[in-house]
mmCIF file of C-alpha atoms and ligand atoms in Angstrom:
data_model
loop_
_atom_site.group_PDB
_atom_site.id
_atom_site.type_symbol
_atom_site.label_atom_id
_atom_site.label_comp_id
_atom_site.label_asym_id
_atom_site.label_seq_id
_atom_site.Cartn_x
_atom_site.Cartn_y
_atom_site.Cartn_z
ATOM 1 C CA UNK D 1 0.000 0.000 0.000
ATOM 2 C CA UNK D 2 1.411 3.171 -1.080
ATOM 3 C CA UNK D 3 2.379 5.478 2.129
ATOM 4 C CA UNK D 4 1.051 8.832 3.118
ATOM 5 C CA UNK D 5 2.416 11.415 5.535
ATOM 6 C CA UNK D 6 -0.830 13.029 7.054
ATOM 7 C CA UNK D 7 0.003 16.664 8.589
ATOM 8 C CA UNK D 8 -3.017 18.093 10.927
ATOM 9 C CA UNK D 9 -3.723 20.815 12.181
ATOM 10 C CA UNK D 10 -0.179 21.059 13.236
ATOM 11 C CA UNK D 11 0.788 24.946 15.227
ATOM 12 C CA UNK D 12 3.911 26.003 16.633
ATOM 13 C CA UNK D 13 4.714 29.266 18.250
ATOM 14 C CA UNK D 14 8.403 29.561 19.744
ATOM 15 C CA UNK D 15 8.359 31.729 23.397
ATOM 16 C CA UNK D 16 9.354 34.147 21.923
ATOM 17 C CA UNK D 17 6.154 34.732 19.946
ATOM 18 C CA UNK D 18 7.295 33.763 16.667
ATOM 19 C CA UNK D 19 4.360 31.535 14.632
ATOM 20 C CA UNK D 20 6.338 29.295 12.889
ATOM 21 C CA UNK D 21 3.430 26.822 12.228
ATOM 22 C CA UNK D 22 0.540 28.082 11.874
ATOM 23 C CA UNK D 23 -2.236 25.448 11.485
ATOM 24 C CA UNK D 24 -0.805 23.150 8.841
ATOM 25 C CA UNK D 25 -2.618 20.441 7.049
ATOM 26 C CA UNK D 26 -1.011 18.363 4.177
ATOM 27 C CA UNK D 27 -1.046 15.488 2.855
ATOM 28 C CA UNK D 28 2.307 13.963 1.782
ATOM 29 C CA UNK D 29 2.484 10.625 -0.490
ATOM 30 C CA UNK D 30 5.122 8.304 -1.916
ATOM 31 C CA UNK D 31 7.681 10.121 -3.830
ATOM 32 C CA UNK D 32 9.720 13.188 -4.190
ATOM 33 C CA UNK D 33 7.277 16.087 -2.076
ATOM 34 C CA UNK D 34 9.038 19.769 -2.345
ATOM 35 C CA UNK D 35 8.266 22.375 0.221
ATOM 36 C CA UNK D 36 9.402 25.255 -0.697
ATOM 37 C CA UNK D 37 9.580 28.790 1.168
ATOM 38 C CA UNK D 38 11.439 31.645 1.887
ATOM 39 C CA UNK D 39 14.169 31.569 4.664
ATOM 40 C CA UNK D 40 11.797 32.217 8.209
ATOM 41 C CA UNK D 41 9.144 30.131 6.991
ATOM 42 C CA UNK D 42 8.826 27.523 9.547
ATOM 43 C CA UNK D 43 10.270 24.593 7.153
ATOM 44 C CA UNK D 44 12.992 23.404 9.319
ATOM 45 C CA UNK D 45 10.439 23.603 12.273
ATOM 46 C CA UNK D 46 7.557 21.471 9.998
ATOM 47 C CA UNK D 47 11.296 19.147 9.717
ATOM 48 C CA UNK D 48 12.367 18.806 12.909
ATOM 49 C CA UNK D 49 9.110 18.176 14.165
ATOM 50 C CA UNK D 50 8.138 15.351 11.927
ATOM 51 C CA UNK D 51 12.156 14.238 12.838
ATOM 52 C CA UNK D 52 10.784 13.922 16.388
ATOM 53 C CA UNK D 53 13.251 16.673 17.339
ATOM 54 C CA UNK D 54 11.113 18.923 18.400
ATOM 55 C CA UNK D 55 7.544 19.643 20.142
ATOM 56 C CA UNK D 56 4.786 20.557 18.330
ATOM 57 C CA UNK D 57 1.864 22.752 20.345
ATOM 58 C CA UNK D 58 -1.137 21.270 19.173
ATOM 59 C CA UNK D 59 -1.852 18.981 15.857
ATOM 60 C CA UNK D 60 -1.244 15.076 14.484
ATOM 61 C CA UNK D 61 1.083 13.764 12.263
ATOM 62 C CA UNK D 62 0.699 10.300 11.456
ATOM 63 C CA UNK D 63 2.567 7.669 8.870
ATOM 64 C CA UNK D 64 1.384 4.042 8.312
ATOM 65 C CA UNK D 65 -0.855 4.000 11.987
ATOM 66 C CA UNK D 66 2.182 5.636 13.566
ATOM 67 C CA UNK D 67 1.153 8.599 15.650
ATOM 68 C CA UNK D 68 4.444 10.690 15.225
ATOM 69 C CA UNK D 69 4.365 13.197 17.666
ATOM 70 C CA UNK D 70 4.407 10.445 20.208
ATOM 71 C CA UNK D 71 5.325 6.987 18.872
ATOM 72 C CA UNK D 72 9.083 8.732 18.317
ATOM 73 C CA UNK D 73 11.311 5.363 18.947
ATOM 74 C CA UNK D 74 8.911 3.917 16.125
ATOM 75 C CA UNK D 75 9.223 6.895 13.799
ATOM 76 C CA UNK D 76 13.164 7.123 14.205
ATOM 77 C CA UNK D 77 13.503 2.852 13.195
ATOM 78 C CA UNK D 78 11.817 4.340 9.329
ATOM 79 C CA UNK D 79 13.330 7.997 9.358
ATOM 80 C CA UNK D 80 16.368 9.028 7.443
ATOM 81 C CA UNK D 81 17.283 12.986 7.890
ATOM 82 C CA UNK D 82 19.476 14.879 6.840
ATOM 83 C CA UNK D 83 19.892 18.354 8.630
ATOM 84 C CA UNK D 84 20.556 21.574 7.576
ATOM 85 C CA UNK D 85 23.456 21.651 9.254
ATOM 86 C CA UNK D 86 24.921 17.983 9.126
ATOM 87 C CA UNK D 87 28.316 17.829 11.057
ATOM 88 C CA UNK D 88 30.838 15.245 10.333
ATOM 89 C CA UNK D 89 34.189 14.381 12.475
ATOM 90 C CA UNK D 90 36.863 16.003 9.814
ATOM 91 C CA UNK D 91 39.905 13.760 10.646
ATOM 92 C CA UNK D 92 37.450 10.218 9.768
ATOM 93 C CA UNK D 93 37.087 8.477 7.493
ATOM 94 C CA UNK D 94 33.860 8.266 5.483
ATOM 95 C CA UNK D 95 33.941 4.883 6.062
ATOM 96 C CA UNK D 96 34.591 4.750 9.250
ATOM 97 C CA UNK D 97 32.152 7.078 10.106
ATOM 98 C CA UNK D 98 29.398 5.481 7.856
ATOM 99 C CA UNK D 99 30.262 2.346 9.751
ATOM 100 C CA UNK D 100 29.492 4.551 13.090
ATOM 101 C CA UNK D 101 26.664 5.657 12.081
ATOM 102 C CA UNK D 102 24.961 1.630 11.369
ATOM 103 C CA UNK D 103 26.017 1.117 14.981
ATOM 104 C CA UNK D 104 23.452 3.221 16.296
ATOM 105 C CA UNK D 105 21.464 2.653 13.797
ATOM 106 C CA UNK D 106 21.660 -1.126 15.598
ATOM 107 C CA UNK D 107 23.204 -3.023 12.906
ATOM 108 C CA UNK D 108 25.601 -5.204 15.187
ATOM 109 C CA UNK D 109 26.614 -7.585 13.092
ATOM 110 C CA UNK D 110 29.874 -6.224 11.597
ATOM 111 C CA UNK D 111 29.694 -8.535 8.897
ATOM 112 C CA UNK D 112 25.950 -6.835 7.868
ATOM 113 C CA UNK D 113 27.912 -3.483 8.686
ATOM 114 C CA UNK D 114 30.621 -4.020 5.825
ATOM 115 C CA UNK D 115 28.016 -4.832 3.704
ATOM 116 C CA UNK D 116 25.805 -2.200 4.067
ATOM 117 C CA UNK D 117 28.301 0.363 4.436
ATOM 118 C CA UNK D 118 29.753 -0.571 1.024
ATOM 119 C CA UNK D 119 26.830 -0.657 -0.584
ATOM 120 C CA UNK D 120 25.706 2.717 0.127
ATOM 121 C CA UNK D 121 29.148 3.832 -0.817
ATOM 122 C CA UNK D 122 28.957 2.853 -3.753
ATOM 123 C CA UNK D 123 25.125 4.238 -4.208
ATOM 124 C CA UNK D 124 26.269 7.843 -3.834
ATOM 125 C CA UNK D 125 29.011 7.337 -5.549
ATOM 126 C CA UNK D 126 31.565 7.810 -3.027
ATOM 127 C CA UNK D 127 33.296 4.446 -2.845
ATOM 128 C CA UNK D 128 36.845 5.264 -4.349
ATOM 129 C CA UNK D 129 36.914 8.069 -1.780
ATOM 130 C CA UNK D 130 35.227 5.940 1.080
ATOM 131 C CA UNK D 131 39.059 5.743 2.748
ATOM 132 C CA UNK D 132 39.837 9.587 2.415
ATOM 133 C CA UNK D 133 38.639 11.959 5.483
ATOM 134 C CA UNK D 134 35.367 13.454 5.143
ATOM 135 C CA UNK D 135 37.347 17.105 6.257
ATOM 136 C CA UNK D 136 38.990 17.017 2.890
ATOM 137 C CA UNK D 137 35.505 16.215 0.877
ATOM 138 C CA UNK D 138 33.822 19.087 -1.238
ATOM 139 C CA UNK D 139 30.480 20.538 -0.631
ATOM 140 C CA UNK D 140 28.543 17.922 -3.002
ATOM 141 C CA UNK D 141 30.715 14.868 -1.597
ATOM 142 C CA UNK D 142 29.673 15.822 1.996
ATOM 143 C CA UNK D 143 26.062 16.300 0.960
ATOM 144 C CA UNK D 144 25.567 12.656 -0.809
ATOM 145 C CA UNK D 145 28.082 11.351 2.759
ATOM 146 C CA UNK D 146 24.811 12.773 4.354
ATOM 147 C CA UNK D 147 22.412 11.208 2.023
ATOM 148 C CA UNK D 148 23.931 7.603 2.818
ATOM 149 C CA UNK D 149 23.971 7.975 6.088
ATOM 150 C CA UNK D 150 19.839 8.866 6.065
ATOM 151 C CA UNK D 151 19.760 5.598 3.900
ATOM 152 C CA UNK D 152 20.626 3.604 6.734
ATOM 153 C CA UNK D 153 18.898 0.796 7.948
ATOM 154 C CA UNK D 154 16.120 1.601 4.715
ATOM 155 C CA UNK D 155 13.904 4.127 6.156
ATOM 156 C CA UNK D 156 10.615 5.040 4.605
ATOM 157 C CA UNK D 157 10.261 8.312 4.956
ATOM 158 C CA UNK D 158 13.231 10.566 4.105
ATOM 159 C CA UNK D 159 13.642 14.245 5.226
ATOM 160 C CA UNK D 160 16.384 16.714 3.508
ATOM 161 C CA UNK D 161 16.753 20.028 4.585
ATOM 162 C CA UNK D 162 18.086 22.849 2.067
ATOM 163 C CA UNK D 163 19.940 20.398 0.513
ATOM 164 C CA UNK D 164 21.491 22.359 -2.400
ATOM 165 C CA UNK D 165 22.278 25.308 -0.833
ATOM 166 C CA UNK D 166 26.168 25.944 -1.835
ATOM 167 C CA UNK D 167 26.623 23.078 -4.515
ATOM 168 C CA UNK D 168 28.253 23.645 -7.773
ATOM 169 C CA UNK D 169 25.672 23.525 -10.742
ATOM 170 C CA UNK D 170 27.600 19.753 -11.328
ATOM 171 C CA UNK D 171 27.258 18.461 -7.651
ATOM 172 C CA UNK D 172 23.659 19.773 -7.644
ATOM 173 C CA UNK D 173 22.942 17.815 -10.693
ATOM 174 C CA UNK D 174 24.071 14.298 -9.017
ATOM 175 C CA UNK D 175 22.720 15.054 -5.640
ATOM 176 C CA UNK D 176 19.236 15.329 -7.758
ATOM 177 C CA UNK D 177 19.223 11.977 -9.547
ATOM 178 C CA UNK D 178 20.594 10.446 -6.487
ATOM 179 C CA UNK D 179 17.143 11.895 -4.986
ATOM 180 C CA UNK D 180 15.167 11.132 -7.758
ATOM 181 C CA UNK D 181 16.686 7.755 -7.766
ATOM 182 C CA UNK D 182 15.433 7.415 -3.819
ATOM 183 C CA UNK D 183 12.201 8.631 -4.087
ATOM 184 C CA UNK D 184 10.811 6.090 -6.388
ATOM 185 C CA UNK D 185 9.399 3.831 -3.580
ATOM 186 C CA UNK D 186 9.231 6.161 -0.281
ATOM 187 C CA UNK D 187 8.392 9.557 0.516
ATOM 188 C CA UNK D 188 11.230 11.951 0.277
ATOM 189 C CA UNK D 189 10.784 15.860 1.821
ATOM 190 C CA UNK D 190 13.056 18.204 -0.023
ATOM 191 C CA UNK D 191 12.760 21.257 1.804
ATOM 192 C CA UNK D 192 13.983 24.381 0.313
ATOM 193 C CA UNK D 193 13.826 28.148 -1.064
ATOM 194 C CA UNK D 194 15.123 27.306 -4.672
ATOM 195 C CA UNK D 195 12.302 26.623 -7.117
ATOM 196 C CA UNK D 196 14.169 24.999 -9.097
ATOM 197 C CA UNK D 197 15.192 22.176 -7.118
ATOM 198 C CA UNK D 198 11.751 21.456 -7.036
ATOM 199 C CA UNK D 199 10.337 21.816 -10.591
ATOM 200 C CA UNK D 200 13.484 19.596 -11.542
ATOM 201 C CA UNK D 201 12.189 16.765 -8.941
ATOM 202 C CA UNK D 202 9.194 16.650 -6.999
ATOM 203 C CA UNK D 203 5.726 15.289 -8.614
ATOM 204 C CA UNK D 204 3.948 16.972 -5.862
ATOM 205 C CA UNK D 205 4.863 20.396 -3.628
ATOM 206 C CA UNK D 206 3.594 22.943 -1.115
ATOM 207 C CA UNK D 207 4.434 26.542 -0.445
ATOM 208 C CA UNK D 208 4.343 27.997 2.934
ATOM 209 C CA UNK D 209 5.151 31.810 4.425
ATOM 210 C CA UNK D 210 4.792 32.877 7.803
ATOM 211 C CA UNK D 211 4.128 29.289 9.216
ATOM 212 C CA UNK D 212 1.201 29.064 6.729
ATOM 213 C CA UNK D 213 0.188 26.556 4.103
ATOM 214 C CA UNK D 214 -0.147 28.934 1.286
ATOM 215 C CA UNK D 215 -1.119 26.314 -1.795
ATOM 216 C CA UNK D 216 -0.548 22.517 -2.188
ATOM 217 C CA UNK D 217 -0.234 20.165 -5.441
ATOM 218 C CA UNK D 218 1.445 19.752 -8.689
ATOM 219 C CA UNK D 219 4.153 21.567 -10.178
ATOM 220 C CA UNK D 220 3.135 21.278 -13.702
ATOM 221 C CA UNK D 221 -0.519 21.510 -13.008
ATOM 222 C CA UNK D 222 0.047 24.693 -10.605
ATOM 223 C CA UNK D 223 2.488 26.036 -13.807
ATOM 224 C CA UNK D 224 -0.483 25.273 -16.005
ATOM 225 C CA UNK D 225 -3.425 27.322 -13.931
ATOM 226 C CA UNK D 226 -1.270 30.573 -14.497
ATOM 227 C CA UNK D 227 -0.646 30.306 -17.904
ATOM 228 C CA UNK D 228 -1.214 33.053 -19.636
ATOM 229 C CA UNK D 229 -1.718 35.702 -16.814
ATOM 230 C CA UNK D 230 2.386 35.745 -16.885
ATOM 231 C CA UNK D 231 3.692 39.248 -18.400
ATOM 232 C CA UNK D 232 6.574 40.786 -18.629
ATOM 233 C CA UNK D 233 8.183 44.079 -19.243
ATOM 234 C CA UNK D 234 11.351 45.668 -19.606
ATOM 235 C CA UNK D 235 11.606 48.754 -17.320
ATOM 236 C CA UNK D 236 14.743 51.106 -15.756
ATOM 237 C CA UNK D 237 15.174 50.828 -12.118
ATOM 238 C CA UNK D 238 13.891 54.002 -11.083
ATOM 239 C CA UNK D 239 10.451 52.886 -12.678
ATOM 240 C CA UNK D 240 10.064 50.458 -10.698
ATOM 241 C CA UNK D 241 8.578 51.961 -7.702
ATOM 242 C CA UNK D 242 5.748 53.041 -9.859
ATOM 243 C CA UNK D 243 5.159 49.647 -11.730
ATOM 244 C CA UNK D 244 5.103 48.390 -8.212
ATOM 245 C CA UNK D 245 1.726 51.022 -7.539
ATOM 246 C CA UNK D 246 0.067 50.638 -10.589
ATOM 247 C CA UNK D 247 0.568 46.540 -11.485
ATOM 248 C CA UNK D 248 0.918 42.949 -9.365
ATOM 249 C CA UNK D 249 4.512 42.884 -10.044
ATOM 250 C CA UNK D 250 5.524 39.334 -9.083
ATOM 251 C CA UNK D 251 9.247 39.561 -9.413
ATOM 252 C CA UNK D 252 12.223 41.683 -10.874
ATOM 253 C CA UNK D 253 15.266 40.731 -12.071
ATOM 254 C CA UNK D 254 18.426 41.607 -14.189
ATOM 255 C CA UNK D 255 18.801 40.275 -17.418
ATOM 256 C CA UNK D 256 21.986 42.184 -19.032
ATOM 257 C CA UNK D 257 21.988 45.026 -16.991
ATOM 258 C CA UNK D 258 18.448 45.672 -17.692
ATOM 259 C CA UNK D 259 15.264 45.319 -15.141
ATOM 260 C CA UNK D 260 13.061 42.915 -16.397
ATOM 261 C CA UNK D 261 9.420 42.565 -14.608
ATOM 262 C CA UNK D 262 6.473 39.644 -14.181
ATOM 263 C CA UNK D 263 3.317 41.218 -13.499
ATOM 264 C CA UNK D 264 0.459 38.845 -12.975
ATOM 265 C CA UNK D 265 -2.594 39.567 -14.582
ATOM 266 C CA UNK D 266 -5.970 38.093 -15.828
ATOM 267 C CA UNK D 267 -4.989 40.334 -19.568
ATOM 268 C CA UNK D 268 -2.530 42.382 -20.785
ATOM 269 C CA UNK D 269 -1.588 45.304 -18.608
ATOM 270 C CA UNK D 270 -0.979 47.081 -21.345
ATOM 271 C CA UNK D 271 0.471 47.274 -25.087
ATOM 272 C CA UNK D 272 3.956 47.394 -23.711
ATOM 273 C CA UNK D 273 3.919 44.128 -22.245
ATOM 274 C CA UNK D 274 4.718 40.898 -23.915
ATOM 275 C CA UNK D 275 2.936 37.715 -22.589
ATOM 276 C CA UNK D 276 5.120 35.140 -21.271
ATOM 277 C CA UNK D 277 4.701 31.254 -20.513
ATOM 278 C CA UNK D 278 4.798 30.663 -16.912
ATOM 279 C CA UNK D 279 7.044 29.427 -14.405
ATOM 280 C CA UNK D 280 7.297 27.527 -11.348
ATOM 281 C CA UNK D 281 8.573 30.212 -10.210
ATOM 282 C CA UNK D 282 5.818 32.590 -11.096
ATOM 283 C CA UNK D 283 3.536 30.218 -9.478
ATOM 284 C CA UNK D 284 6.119 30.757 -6.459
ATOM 285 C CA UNK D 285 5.981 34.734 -6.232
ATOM 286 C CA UNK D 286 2.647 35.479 -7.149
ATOM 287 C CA UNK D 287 1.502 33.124 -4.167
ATOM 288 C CA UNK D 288 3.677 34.767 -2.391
ATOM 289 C CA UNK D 289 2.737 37.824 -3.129
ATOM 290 C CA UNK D 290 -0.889 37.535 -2.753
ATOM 291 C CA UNK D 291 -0.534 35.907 0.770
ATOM 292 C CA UNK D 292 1.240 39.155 1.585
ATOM 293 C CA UNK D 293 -1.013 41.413 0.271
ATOM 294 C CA UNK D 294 -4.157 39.425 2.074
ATOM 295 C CA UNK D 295 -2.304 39.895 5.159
ATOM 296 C CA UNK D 296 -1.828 43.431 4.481
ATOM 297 C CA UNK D 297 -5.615 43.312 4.139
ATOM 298 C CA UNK D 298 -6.731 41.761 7.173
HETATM 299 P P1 ADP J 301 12.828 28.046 7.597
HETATM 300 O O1 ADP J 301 13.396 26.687 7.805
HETATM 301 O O2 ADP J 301 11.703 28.065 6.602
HETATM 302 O O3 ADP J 301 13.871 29.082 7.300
HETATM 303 P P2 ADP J 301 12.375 28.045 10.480
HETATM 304 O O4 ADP J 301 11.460 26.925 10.825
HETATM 305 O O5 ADP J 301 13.838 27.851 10.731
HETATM 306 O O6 ADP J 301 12.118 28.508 8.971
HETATM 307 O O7 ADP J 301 11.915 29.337 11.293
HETATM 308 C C1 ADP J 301 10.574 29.796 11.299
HETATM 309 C C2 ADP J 301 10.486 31.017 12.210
HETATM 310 O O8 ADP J 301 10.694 30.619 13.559
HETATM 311 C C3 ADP J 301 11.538 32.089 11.935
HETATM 312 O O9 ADP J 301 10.943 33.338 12.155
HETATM 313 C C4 ADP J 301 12.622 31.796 12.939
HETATM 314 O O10 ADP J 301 13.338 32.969 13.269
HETATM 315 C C5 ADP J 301 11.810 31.295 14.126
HETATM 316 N N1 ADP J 301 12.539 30.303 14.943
HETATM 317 C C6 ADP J 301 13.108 29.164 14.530
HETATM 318 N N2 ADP J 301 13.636 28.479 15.546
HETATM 319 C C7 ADP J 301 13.394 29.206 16.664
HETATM 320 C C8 ADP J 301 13.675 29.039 18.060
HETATM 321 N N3 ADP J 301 14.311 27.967 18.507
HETATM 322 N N4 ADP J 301 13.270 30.009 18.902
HETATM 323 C C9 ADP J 301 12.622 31.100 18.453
HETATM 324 N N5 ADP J 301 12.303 31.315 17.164
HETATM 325 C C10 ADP J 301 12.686 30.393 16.271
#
């Protein structure tokens, strides 16, 4: 039976009066699930909650008749995470360390240890450099290191947090089929703020802001429901304060030197613009957008 992640309800606010979950419901199935935001979000809280790492205030999470919140011991035997920030011992090797990290997994048997160990190694392609110390790996070898230690002990639901943050355009490109690879037969989180991590992977996403769900489903079918409101514009920089007034400018950006602008609208603003096909990230900033300007509202 294919699994499902089932978020309720789920509300966080720090002591210091920060909402950083703000009533969430979601429902996450088998396969590669994006959830994208801005930095301040509350993705690393959703995370770390689901990771059993932290306390929730009020809401369920449940996988496969596990309650989450509470059954933790159960969650942690089918969790693999990898953390934002994922520390490694610099002077070990990545062996070695893999090996450390199936002992508390409880793999005992150090026959089942070499075994596992090795194959993972070779799964993220780091098994010519298994015997070199993970201080001396790049950015993209340390990031897959983390990936096989999450694959540990096979667990079904795996959680990666800003993953691609500081990788080459190369590393970033093998840590996604590695993913892609992964998520085939188990639910995978990517959490991030780059869009394009998850229109290159994920069959199904949500965006939150402020520690609220702001829209949940399909890349392609979300890409598909703005077409043709899209528009862009070529403007100077000092214009842009009044484009801002006058039209739902979505996002800005330099293209040659130049300020280019989305604006989102049901028809052409006006003769000037030029209609464009849309984006993921379109989708991205005009949900955005509109979440901030209903807040405004309220
Ligand atoms: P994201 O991962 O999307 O960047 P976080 O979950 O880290 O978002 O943070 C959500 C909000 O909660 C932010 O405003 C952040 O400053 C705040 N926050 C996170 N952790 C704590 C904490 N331990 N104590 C107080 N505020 C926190």
């Amino acid at each position: 039976m294919p699994l499902e992640l089932r978020i309720e309800a789920l509300s966080k606010t720090y002591p210091n009066g920060v909402k950083a979950l703000q009533d969430v419901t979601l429902a996450i199935p088998t396969g590669m699930f994006g959830l994208l935001g801005p930095n301040g979000a509350g993705k690393s809280t959703l995370m770390r909650t689901i990771a059993t790492l932290q306390e929730a205030d009020s809401g369920s999470v449940t996988l496969d008749g596990i309650d989450v919140l509470r059954q933790k011991d159960d969650v942690r035997r089918i969790l693999g995470y990898l953390p934002q920030e994922f520390g490694v011992y610099p002077r070990m090797t990545a062996e070695t360390m893999l090996d450390h990290f199936a002992v508390l997994k409880g793999i005992t048997s150090a026959r089942d240890r070499r075994e596992v160990v090795g194959a993972l190694l070779r799964r993220t392609n780091l098994y010519e450099s298994r015997k070199q110390n993970l201080g001396t790996y790049s950015g993209g070898m340390r990031q897959r290191f983390g990936i096989a230690q999450a694959l540990l002990g096979n667990p079904k639901l795996i959680i990666v947090d800003e993953p691609t943050a500081g990788l080459d355009p190369g590393e970033r490109v093998r840590f996604h089929n590695l993913l892609a690879e992964i998520g085939e037969n188990v639910i995978v989180i990517l959490s991030t703020h780059i869009v394009d991590d998850v229109s290159d992977l994920c069959s199904r996403m949500a965006i939150i802001s402020n520690g609220r769900l702001l829209m949940e489903g399909e890349p392609m079918q979300s890409v598909r429901e703005i077409d043709s409101r899209i528009w862009r514009r070529t403007i100077t920089k000092q214009e842009l304060p009044e484009y801002e007034k006058h039209f739902a400018v979505i996002s800005t950006r330099l293209i040659a030197g130049r300020t280019v602008i989305h604006v989102f609208s049901d028809s052409r603003p006006d003769a000037s613009f030029e209609a464009v096909s849309g984006s993921l990230e379109d989708v991205y900033f005009s949900t955005l957008r509109r979440a901030t300007h209903e807040e405004k509202a309220a």
